[in-house]
Every structure is written in structure tokens, then in C-alpha cells.
Short mmCIF file of C-alpha atoms in Angstrom, two decimals:
data_model
loop_
_atom_site.label_atom_id
_atom_site.label_comp_id
_atom_site.label_asym_id
_atom_site.label_seq_id
_atom_site.Cartn_x
_atom_site.Cartn_y
_atom_site.Cartn_z
CA UNK W 34 -0.03 0.03 0.11
CA UNK W 35 1.24 3.48 -0.76
CA UNK W 36 1.08 5.27 2.39
CA UNK W 37 1.34 9.08 2.61
CA UNK W 38 4.50 10.67 3.86
CA UNK W 39 3.71 11.14 7.51
CA UNK W 40 2.50 7.56 7.93
CA UNK W 41 5.85 6.34 6.29
CA UNK W 42 7.97 8.39 8.62
CA UNK W 43 6.72 5.91 11.42
CA UNK W 44 6.41 2.69 9.46
CA UNK W 45 7.84 3.06 6.03
CA UNK W 46 5.75 0.76 3.95
CA UNK W 47 5.38 -2.01 6.60
CA UNK W 48 2.93 -1.62 9.21
CA UNK W 49 3.29 -5.29 10.26
CA UNK W 50 6.72 -5.10 12.07
CA UNK W 51 5.32 -4.90 15.73
CA UNK W 52 3.61 -8.46 14.97
CA UNK W 53 7.13 -9.90 14.06
CA UNK W 54 8.62 -8.66 17.40
CA UNK W 55 6.28 -9.80 19.99
CA UNK W 56 3.98 -6.71 19.55
CA UNK W 57 6.64 -4.05 20.34
CA UNK W 58 5.60 -0.54 19.02
CA UNK W 59 9.00 0.66 19.55
CA UNK W 60 11.20 -1.07 17.14
CA UNK W 61 13.59 -3.15 19.22
CA UNK W 62 17.40 -2.47 19.54
CA UNK W 63 19.38 -5.52 18.50
CA UNK W 64 22.37 -4.60 20.51
CA UNK W 65 24.48 -7.64 19.39
CA UNK W 66 27.72 -7.70 17.48
CA UNK W 67 27.08 -11.37 16.06
CA UNK W 68 24.31 -13.77 15.36
CA UNK W 69 24.31 -17.69 15.72
CA UNK W 70 23.76 -19.75 12.66
CA UNK W 71 20.98 -22.42 12.79
CA UNK W 72 23.33 -24.88 11.05
CA UNK W 73 26.28 -25.02 8.57
CA UNK W 74 25.28 -23.10 5.62
CA UNK W 75 22.25 -21.81 6.97
CA UNK W 76 21.64 -18.22 8.35
CA UNK W 77 18.79 -16.21 9.91
CA UNK W 78 19.50 -13.37 7.64
CA UNK W 79 22.09 -11.80 9.87
CA UNK W 80 25.45 -12.88 10.51
CA UNK W 81 27.41 -10.03 11.91
CA UNK W 82 26.31 -6.32 12.78
CA UNK W 83 28.99 -4.85 10.67
CA UNK W 84 27.38 -6.29 7.59
CA UNK W 85 23.64 -5.95 8.80
CA UNK W 86 21.53 -5.63 11.82
CA UNK W 87 17.64 -5.77 12.01
CA UNK W 88 17.51 -2.49 13.67
CA UNK W 89 19.56 -0.66 11.00
CA UNK W 90 17.50 -2.60 8.38
CA UNK W 91 14.31 -1.27 9.76
CA UNK W 92 15.77 2.18 9.56
CA UNK W 93 17.08 1.82 6.16
CA UNK W 94 13.64 0.59 5.00
CA UNK W 95 12.10 3.66 6.46
CA UNK W 96 14.37 5.86 4.77
CA UNK W 97 14.16 4.17 1.59
CA UNK W 98 10.66 4.40 1.59
CA UNK W 99 10.64 8.35 2.32
CA UNK W 100 13.09 8.85 -0.41
CA UNK W 101 11.16 6.59 -2.88
CA UNK W 102 14.43 4.76 -3.68
CA UNK W 103 15.46 1.21 -4.36
CA UNK W 104 17.56 0.95 -1.30
CA UNK W 105 19.08 2.94 1.53
CA UNK W 106 22.09 2.42 3.50
CA UNK W 107 22.94 3.76 7.14
CA UNK W 108 26.33 5.13 8.08
CA UNK W 109 28.01 6.20 11.30
CA UNK W 110 27.95 9.83 9.92
CA UNK W 111 27.21 11.91 6.88
CA UNK W 112 31.03 12.05 6.21
CA UNK W 113 31.26 8.36 6.44
CA UNK W 114 28.42 8.02 3.93
CA UNK W 115 30.16 10.31 1.45
CA UNK W 116 33.52 8.55 2.07
CA UNK W 117 31.87 5.10 1.21
CA UNK W 118 30.39 6.64 -1.78
CA UNK W 119 33.66 7.98 -3.03
CA UNK W 120 34.87 4.29 -3.11
CA UNK W 121 32.65 3.76 -6.27
CA UNK W 122 35.41 5.87 -8.24
CA UNK W 123 38.82 4.85 -9.45
CA UNK W 124 42.05 6.82 -10.00
CA UNK W 125 41.78 9.05 -13.01
CA UNK W 126 38.05 9.49 -12.74
CA UNK W 127 36.60 13.14 -12.91
CA UNK W 128 33.69 14.47 -10.91
CA UNK W 129 31.92 17.90 -11.33
CA UNK W 130 30.74 19.25 -8.01
CA UNK W 131 29.04 22.38 -6.69
CA UNK W 132 31.44 25.01 -5.32
CA UNK W 133 29.22 25.86 -2.38
CA UNK W 134 29.16 22.55 -0.28
CA UNK W 135 29.49 21.74 3.26
CA UNK W 136 32.98 22.37 4.20
CA UNK W 137 33.81 18.93 5.33
CA UNK W 138 32.69 17.49 1.86
CA UNK W 139 35.17 19.89 0.08
CA UNK W 140 37.91 18.86 2.72
CA UNK W 141 37.29 15.17 2.02
CA UNK W 142 37.40 15.87 -1.89
CA UNK W 143 40.57 17.99 -1.72
CA UNK W 144 42.52 16.21 0.81
CA UNK W 145 41.61 12.52 0.47
CA UNK W 146 40.05 11.94 -2.96
CA UNK W 147 42.23 14.09 -4.93
CA UNK W 148 45.34 12.44 -3.34
CA UNK W 149 43.69 9.27 -4.67
CA UNK W 150 43.96 10.63 -8.03
CA UNK W 151 40.15 11.56 -8.43
CA UNK W 152 39.91 15.00 -10.03
CA UNK W 153 37.16 17.70 -9.65
CA UNK W 154 35.64 20.72 -11.25
CA UNK W 155 33.95 23.11 -8.60
CA UNK W 156 31.32 25.06 -10.24
CA UNK W 157 28.14 27.04 -9.42
CA UNK W 158 25.70 24.53 -10.66
CA UNK W 159 22.86 26.99 -9.87
CA UNK W 160 23.92 29.31 -12.71
CA UNK W 161 26.59 27.59 -14.75
CA UNK W 162 26.00 25.26 -17.55
CA UNK W 163 27.62 21.83 -16.49
CA UNK W 164 27.77 20.22 -19.95
CA UNK W 165 31.23 22.20 -21.03
CA UNK W 166 32.83 20.50 -18.08
CA UNK W 167 32.03 16.91 -18.99
CA UNK W 168 34.83 14.95 -20.38
CA UNK W 169 35.49 11.24 -21.12
CA UNK W 170 36.67 10.56 -17.42
CA UNK W 171 33.67 12.40 -15.97
CA UNK W 172 31.73 9.77 -13.83
CA UNK W 173 29.50 12.00 -11.77
CA UNK W 174 27.93 15.33 -10.90
CA UNK W 175 27.78 16.12 -7.33
CA UNK W 176 25.33 18.67 -6.03
CA UNK W 177 23.58 20.44 -2.79
CA UNK W 178 20.33 22.08 -3.18
CA UNK W 179 19.97 24.28 -1.42
CA UNK W 180 23.54 24.72 -0.73
CA UNK W 181 25.38 25.08 2.51
CA UNK W 182 25.46 27.94 3.43
CA UNK W 183 24.63 30.28 0.70
CA UNK W 184 21.28 28.53 -0.11
CA UNK W 185 21.76 28.38 -3.95
CA UNK W 186 19.30 26.13 -5.73
CA UNK W 187 19.95 23.92 -8.67
CA UNK W 188 17.38 22.41 -11.15
CA UNK W 189 17.96 18.75 -10.26
CA UNK W 190 15.70 17.49 -13.30
CA UNK W 191 17.63 19.69 -15.62
CA UNK W 192 20.95 18.31 -14.47
CA UNK W 193 19.41 14.71 -14.59
CA UNK W 194 18.75 14.90 -18.27
CA UNK W 195 22.36 16.07 -18.90
CA UNK W 196 23.75 13.12 -16.73
CA UNK W 197 21.51 10.60 -18.55
CA UNK W 198 22.60 11.66 -21.88
CA UNK W 199 26.19 11.36 -20.96
CA UNK W 200 25.94 8.00 -18.88
CA UNK W 201 27.09 9.47 -15.74
CA UNK W 202 25.75 9.55 -12.14
CA UNK W 203 23.83 12.33 -10.60
CA UNK W 204 24.47 12.70 -6.69
CA UNK W 205 22.45 14.77 -4.59
CA UNK W 206 23.06 16.07 -1.05
CA UNK W 207 19.36 16.40 0.26
CA UNK W 208 20.12 17.20 3.87
CA UNK W 209 18.59 20.67 4.01
CA UNK W 210 15.12 19.90 2.72
CA UNK W 211 15.02 16.24 3.85
CA UNK W 212 12.77 13.64 2.21
CA UNK W 213 9.79 15.37 3.58
CA UNK W 214 10.16 18.25 1.34
CA UNK W 215 12.26 17.07 -1.64
CA UNK W 216 12.77 13.71 -3.23
CA UNK W 217 15.63 13.92 -5.80
CA UNK W 218 15.38 10.31 -7.00
CA UNK W 219 11.97 11.15 -8.60
CA UNK W 220 13.39 14.00 -10.31
CA UNK W 221 16.14 11.74 -11.98
CA UNK W 222 19.01 11.52 -9.41
CA UNK W 223 20.85 8.22 -8.93
CA UNK W 224 22.18 8.51 -5.43
CA UNK W 225 20.73 10.88 -2.45
CA UNK W 226 22.79 11.77 0.47
CA UNK W 227 21.85 12.84 3.85
CA UNK W 228 23.40 13.68 7.20
CA UNK W 229 20.98 11.96 9.40
CA UNK W 230 22.43 13.97 12.19
CA UNK W 231 20.22 16.84 10.99
CA UNK W 232 16.56 16.99 10.08
CA UNK W 233 16.21 13.28 10.03
CA UNK W 234 17.38 12.67 13.62
CA UNK W 235 16.11 16.09 14.59
CA UNK W 236 17.19 16.20 18.32
CA UNK W 237 21.01 16.92 18.17
CA UNK W 238 21.57 13.76 19.94
CA UNK W 239 23.18 11.36 17.59
CA UNK W 240 25.33 11.28 14.30
CA UNK W 241 24.37 9.44 11.30
CA UNK W 242 24.51 9.48 7.52
CA UNK W 243 22.55 7.90 4.64
CA UNK W 244 22.78 7.02 0.99
CA UNK W 245 19.72 6.04 -1.01
CA UNK W 246 20.13 4.63 -4.30
CA UNK W 247 17.77 4.08 -7.42
CA UNK W 248 18.87 0.64 -8.64
CA UNK W 249 20.10 -2.78 -7.69
CA UNK W 250 23.74 -2.48 -9.11
CA UNK W 251 24.64 0.57 -6.82
CA UNK W 252 22.93 -0.94 -3.90
CA UNK W 253 25.22 -4.18 -4.20
CA UNK W 254 28.20 -2.11 -4.87
CA UNK W 255 27.75 -0.06 -1.67
CA UNK W 256 26.72 -2.83 0.71
CA UNK W 257 29.97 -4.36 -0.32
CA UNK W 258 32.06 -1.32 0.47
CA UNK W 259 30.05 -0.73 3.56
CA UNK W 260 30.65 -4.16 4.86
CA UNK W 261 34.42 -3.87 3.91
CA UNK W 262 35.27 -0.68 5.32
CA UNK W 263 32.97 -1.03 8.56
CA UNK W 264 31.09 2.28 8.56
CA UNK W 265 27.50 1.13 9.03
CA UNK W 266 25.53 2.83 11.72
CA UNK W 267 25.36 1.19 15.28
CA UNK W 268 22.06 -0.36 16.49
CA UNK W 269 21.27 1.94 19.32
CA UNK W 270 22.07 5.09 17.00
CA UNK W 271 19.63 3.60 14.41
CA UNK W 272 17.10 3.33 17.10
CA UNK W 273 17.43 7.11 17.98
CA UNK W 274 17.20 7.97 14.33
CA UNK W 275 13.86 5.81 13.98
CA UNK W 276 12.56 7.47 16.80
CA UNK W 277 13.49 11.00 15.52
CA UNK W 278 11.96 10.26 11.91
CA UNK W 279 8.53 9.75 13.68
CA UNK W 280 8.03 13.43 14.06
CA UNK W 281 9.75 14.62 10.73
CA UNK W 282 6.87 15.92 9.23
CA UNK W 283 5.50 17.80 12.34
CA UNK W 284 9.05 19.30 12.85
CA UNK W 285 9.58 20.39 9.30
CA UNK W 286 6.28 22.20 9.18
CA UNK W 287 6.79 24.18 12.27
CA UNK W 288 10.44 24.76 11.63
CA UNK W 289 9.56 26.08 8.19
CA UNK W 290 6.91 28.37 9.63
CA UNK W 291 9.29 29.83 12.04
CA UNK W 292 11.98 30.24 9.30
CA UNK W 293 9.48 32.36 7.11
CA UNK W 294 8.80 34.65 10.15
CA UNK W 295 12.48 35.19 11.01
CA UNK W 296 13.38 35.72 7.21
CA UNK W 297 10.86 38.40 6.91
CA UNK W 298 11.87 39.97 10.19
CA UNK W 299 15.44 40.21 9.20
CA UNK W 300 14.52 41.72 5.98
CA UNK W 301 13.23 44.59 7.83
CA UNK W 302 16.52 45.28 10.09
CA UNK W 303 18.85 48.00 9.06
CA UNK W 304 21.84 46.04 9.94
CA UNK W 305 20.85 43.08 7.66
CA UNK W 306 22.20 43.62 4.20
CA UNK W 307 20.76 40.20 2.66
CA UNK W 308 18.74 37.53 3.52
CA UNK W 309 19.28 34.25 1.70
CA UNK W 310 16.21 32.01 1.98
CA UNK W 311 14.70 30.06 -1.02
CA UNK W 312 11.27 30.64 0.43
CA UNK W 313 11.43 34.41 -0.28
CA UNK W 314 10.08 35.31 -3.72
CA UNK W 315 13.04 37.44 -4.50
CA UNK W 316 15.48 34.58 -4.13
CA UNK W 317 17.09 33.56 -7.51
CA UNK W 318 16.07 29.98 -6.72
CA UNK W 319 12.50 30.46 -5.73
CA UNK W 320 11.00 29.29 -8.73
CA UNK W 321 13.05 26.17 -9.04
CA UNK W 322 12.66 25.23 -5.49
CA UNK W 323 8.93 25.58 -5.76
CA UNK W 324 8.80 23.39 -8.87
CA UNK W 325 11.01 20.59 -7.33
CA UNK W 326 10.11 20.63 -3.62
CA UNK W 327 7.00 20.83 -1.55
CA UNK W 328 8.62 23.30 0.91
CA UNK W 329 11.57 25.67 1.36
CA UNK W 330 12.85 24.43 4.83
CA UNK W 331 14.20 26.16 7.84
CA UNK W 332 17.89 26.88 6.80
CA UNK W 333 18.56 30.55 6.11
CA UNK W 334 21.57 32.71 5.88
CA UNK W 335 21.96 36.42 6.27
CA UNK W 336 24.52 38.97 5.86
CA UNK W 337 25.01 41.89 8.34
CA UNK W 338 26.61 45.19 7.88
CA UNK W 339 30.11 44.40 9.46
CA UNK W 340 31.99 41.80 11.07
CA UNK W 341 31.66 43.70 14.29
CA UNK W 342 27.90 43.20 14.08
CA UNK W 343 28.35 39.55 13.40
CA UNK W 344 30.51 38.98 16.44
CA UNK W 345 28.32 40.88 18.72
CA UNK W 346 25.22 38.80 17.55
CA UNK W 347 27.19 35.62 18.33
CA UNK W 348 28.27 36.93 21.44
CA UNK W 349 24.98 38.34 22.81
CA UNK W 350 22.38 35.65 21.69
CA UNK W 351 20.98 34.16 24.86
CA UNK W 352 18.21 31.77 23.83
CA UNK W 353 19.91 30.68 20.46
CA UNK W 354 23.10 28.64 20.92
CA UNK W 355 26.07 29.63 19.02
CA UNK W 356 26.94 26.29 17.56
CA UNK W 357 27.65 23.90 14.69
CA UNK W 358 25.23 21.53 12.96
CA UNK W 359 21.61 22.01 12.02
CA UNK W 360 18.20 20.39 11.69
CA UNK W 361 17.47 19.71 15.28
CA UNK W 362 14.56 21.18 17.26
CA UNK W 363 16.79 23.75 18.95
CA UNK W 364 17.60 26.80 16.79
CA UNK W 365 21.33 27.20 16.23
CA UNK W 366 23.57 30.08 14.83
CA UNK W 367 26.68 29.48 13.10
CA UNK W 368 29.66 31.31 11.70
CA UNK W 369 30.44 29.36 8.65
CA UNK W 370 33.88 31.23 8.22
CA UNK W 371 35.32 29.77 11.46
CA UNK W 372 33.00 26.70 11.84
CA UNK W 373 31.69 24.73 8.93
CA UNK W 374 33.88 26.19 6.27
CA UNK W 375 37.18 26.87 8.40
CA UNK W 376 39.27 24.54 6.33
CA UNK W 377 38.28 26.00 3.12
CA UNK W 378 41.02 28.54 1.86
CA UNK W 379 39.77 32.23 2.20
CA UNK W 380 39.76 32.89 -1.47
CA UNK W 381 37.74 29.93 -2.20
CA UNK W 382 35.29 30.87 0.60
CA UNK W 383 34.96 34.66 -0.64
CA UNK W 384 34.24 33.51 -4.21
CA UNK W 385 31.18 31.87 -2.91
CA UNK W 386 30.02 34.59 -0.77
CA UNK W 387 31.14 33.27 2.64
CA UNK W 388 32.92 36.22 4.35
CA UNK W 389 33.02 37.58 7.90
CA UNK W 390 29.62 39.17 7.77
CA UNK W 391 27.86 35.71 6.96
CA UNK W 392 25.67 33.95 9.55
CA UNK W 393 23.69 30.96 9.16
CA UNK W 394 20.64 29.99 11.14
CA UNK W 395 19.12 26.53 11.65
CA UNK W 396 15.64 27.38 12.80
CA UNK W 397 14.09 25.16 15.28
CA UNK W 398 10.39 24.65 16.93
CA UNK W 399 10.65 27.39 19.73
CA UNK W 400 7.99 29.90 19.95
CA UNK W 401 9.01 32.26 17.06
CA UNK W 402 8.33 35.50 19.00
CA UNK W 403 11.01 34.13 21.52
CA UNK W 404 13.69 33.68 18.79
CA UNK W 405 12.78 37.21 17.20
CA UNK W 406 13.21 38.70 20.60
CA UNK W 407 16.54 37.15 21.30
CA UNK W 408 17.95 38.27 17.75
CA UNK W 409 16.58 41.65 18.43
CA UNK W 410 18.29 42.02 21.72
CA UNK W 411 21.81 40.53 20.35
CA UNK W 412 21.59 43.14 17.38
CA UNK W 413 21.26 45.80 19.97
CA UNK W 414 23.60 44.62 22.75
#
């Protein structure tokens, strides 16, 4: 049966699992490293938790259902997921990547994958034509949409048409909108990435990552890689993410509502020079985001009038923590220059707009009047 998304956040496409586990409504945590074999040559379907575990499998089924994929794999972090993904490629391969990605992704590409002789072109996929960058060695295009932190929006279906023409993969990091608001596989992507730490988990209490794929070949390759490198998500963390997913829809709706209110308040503040939020009609990616997603999410970035103002806000917020990460129920404010993108060379950062006047907000579920009051006093402190 094709359940609607809020139902699938709880069960995936399987509502019979509690009957298989003594009626347990909360899916059991199979906190075991290994499983006994009934006899030689026979298996329960589970042999060793590094390869697979029932709690992890349940989480993967739910995530796969939400992204409408063929299979999903759960990893110990978002970066572990991307690291495993990059093992699909060989020395000499070439990848086209967005130039405004999470700083940890760029660090992995530039310090690890380039060392392993994979080459990259970093371009603005929201504006530039990707086709001239494709060459015989090109194996994939890797994008975030919206991007971290400048909120650029790339047309997924348009890029997918090009990747299919050239027989290369389209990889989309969907962390910012989550599967609740955006499903890149239905738009033509081949692989979707999530930092499960963020909106999927939603409570800032565990770290996780996901890859969701659209075919059996990719599934088989990535399961082999995951088993080999040992980066699968542990059972207890899987259970925490399963629990977090149950409220994904409720959280995303409330967080988006709050983000709209804060974005519009920031637009009126004399010390704010720019607000980057794809839900604002003046955002360059507004129409594309509206076309390919069912919402705009709760991530927004804003530019203030001076580095002194930025530092004063970070020093003066009382309710909103100055912290890395995003997507949890708590609103967080981040200074990308010294946090998420600190390892990116300054000229590279500034080329994409990440300067010492840029702040990023991950908007939570608090009462929005309290959030705005906290920002207001921080500006004025």
C-alpha cells in the first residue's frame, strides 16, 4: 500500500513489524555484534552487525520509503556515507561538484580523494552550464540544493537530463530539505545523501548518514563497500534515528513556519544587508525550489553590515546557541567562516560569498516570538 509521507515516517511501507517482534510498538534495539547460525550453510539472514543488523535494516527501509528509492544504507555519519560513496570511483575519474558545499565535503574531496587521483571541477551548478565541463573521464555530478551555507538552488531535473545523456551519475545531498520536502530520485538523481544527524534525527543527540540509491547495481556495490570498510550505523543510533523520524513532518512544518517569520523580520532590520532563504520570492532559486520541492525548509543565511555586528550577535544571543550543526528542534546560529567552512581557503570561501559578515541560522521549533526577541536584543546589545 502507498502510504502518505507522515505515515511512512513511522512505518515506511511496513505496518506489520510490531507483529514480528512480540507486539513491540517501539522497534527493538538488536544490541548484538554477532548472530548464531542455525546450522552449517544456514543463516537467520543476519550474521554480523558490521554487515547488517535488524534495527539498521528497519531504519534503512523507512528512509528508502521516504526517498522513494530502491535501497538505503545507514552510516556512522554523513561524512562516512560520502567517504563510502567515493569508493565507487577509480584513480583517473573526474567529478563535477558544486562550489558551495558543506566544508567537510570539500575537505574530503580536496585532501583525500584528490590524493587518490580523482579530479574535480567545482562550479556554481545553480547558474553555470555543467555540460562544457563533462569529459570522457567524468563519472558523476555532485550537488547540494539548497547549498550550505549560501542557499543556492540547482534544477535537479535539468541536471539529471544531462547526466543521463552522458551516462554519468547524479548525486544529490538532500540534507537541507530532507525527504519530507524534496525527493531527488523522483527527479532523476541516482544517489541521494543525507547527514542523518540533521533533520532526519532532529534532536541533536546522535550522528548518522545515509545513501539512498535508485537501482540494484549501486545497492550491491555500496553494501559491499560498507561491509568492507565497516562504517555502518550502530544499532542504538539506528533506534534514535527511527525515533526522530516519527516526528519529521511535524518538525519540518513548524521549523519552516518559524523560518519564514524570521526571514521576513530580518529583511526589515537596518543592519541586515541580505537574507538568503529560498522561500522568499526574490530569491533567485525561488521558482525552481517551488517546482522541485514541496517546501523551502528552515535553513537561512543572512549578511550583516560589518564583522563587528556579526561577532556581537554571536556573543549576545541568549536563547539561541552559537553552535555548529543544524536541523534539530533547537535553533542554532553558526559562523561558517570559523566553523563549518574553516578549512576552506579564504579565496575559495569569498568566491562563494562566505565572508566575515555571513551568519547561518538553523531554525528550530521554539516559539518564534522568543527567537525574534533574542535576535533583536543581540543586534542591539
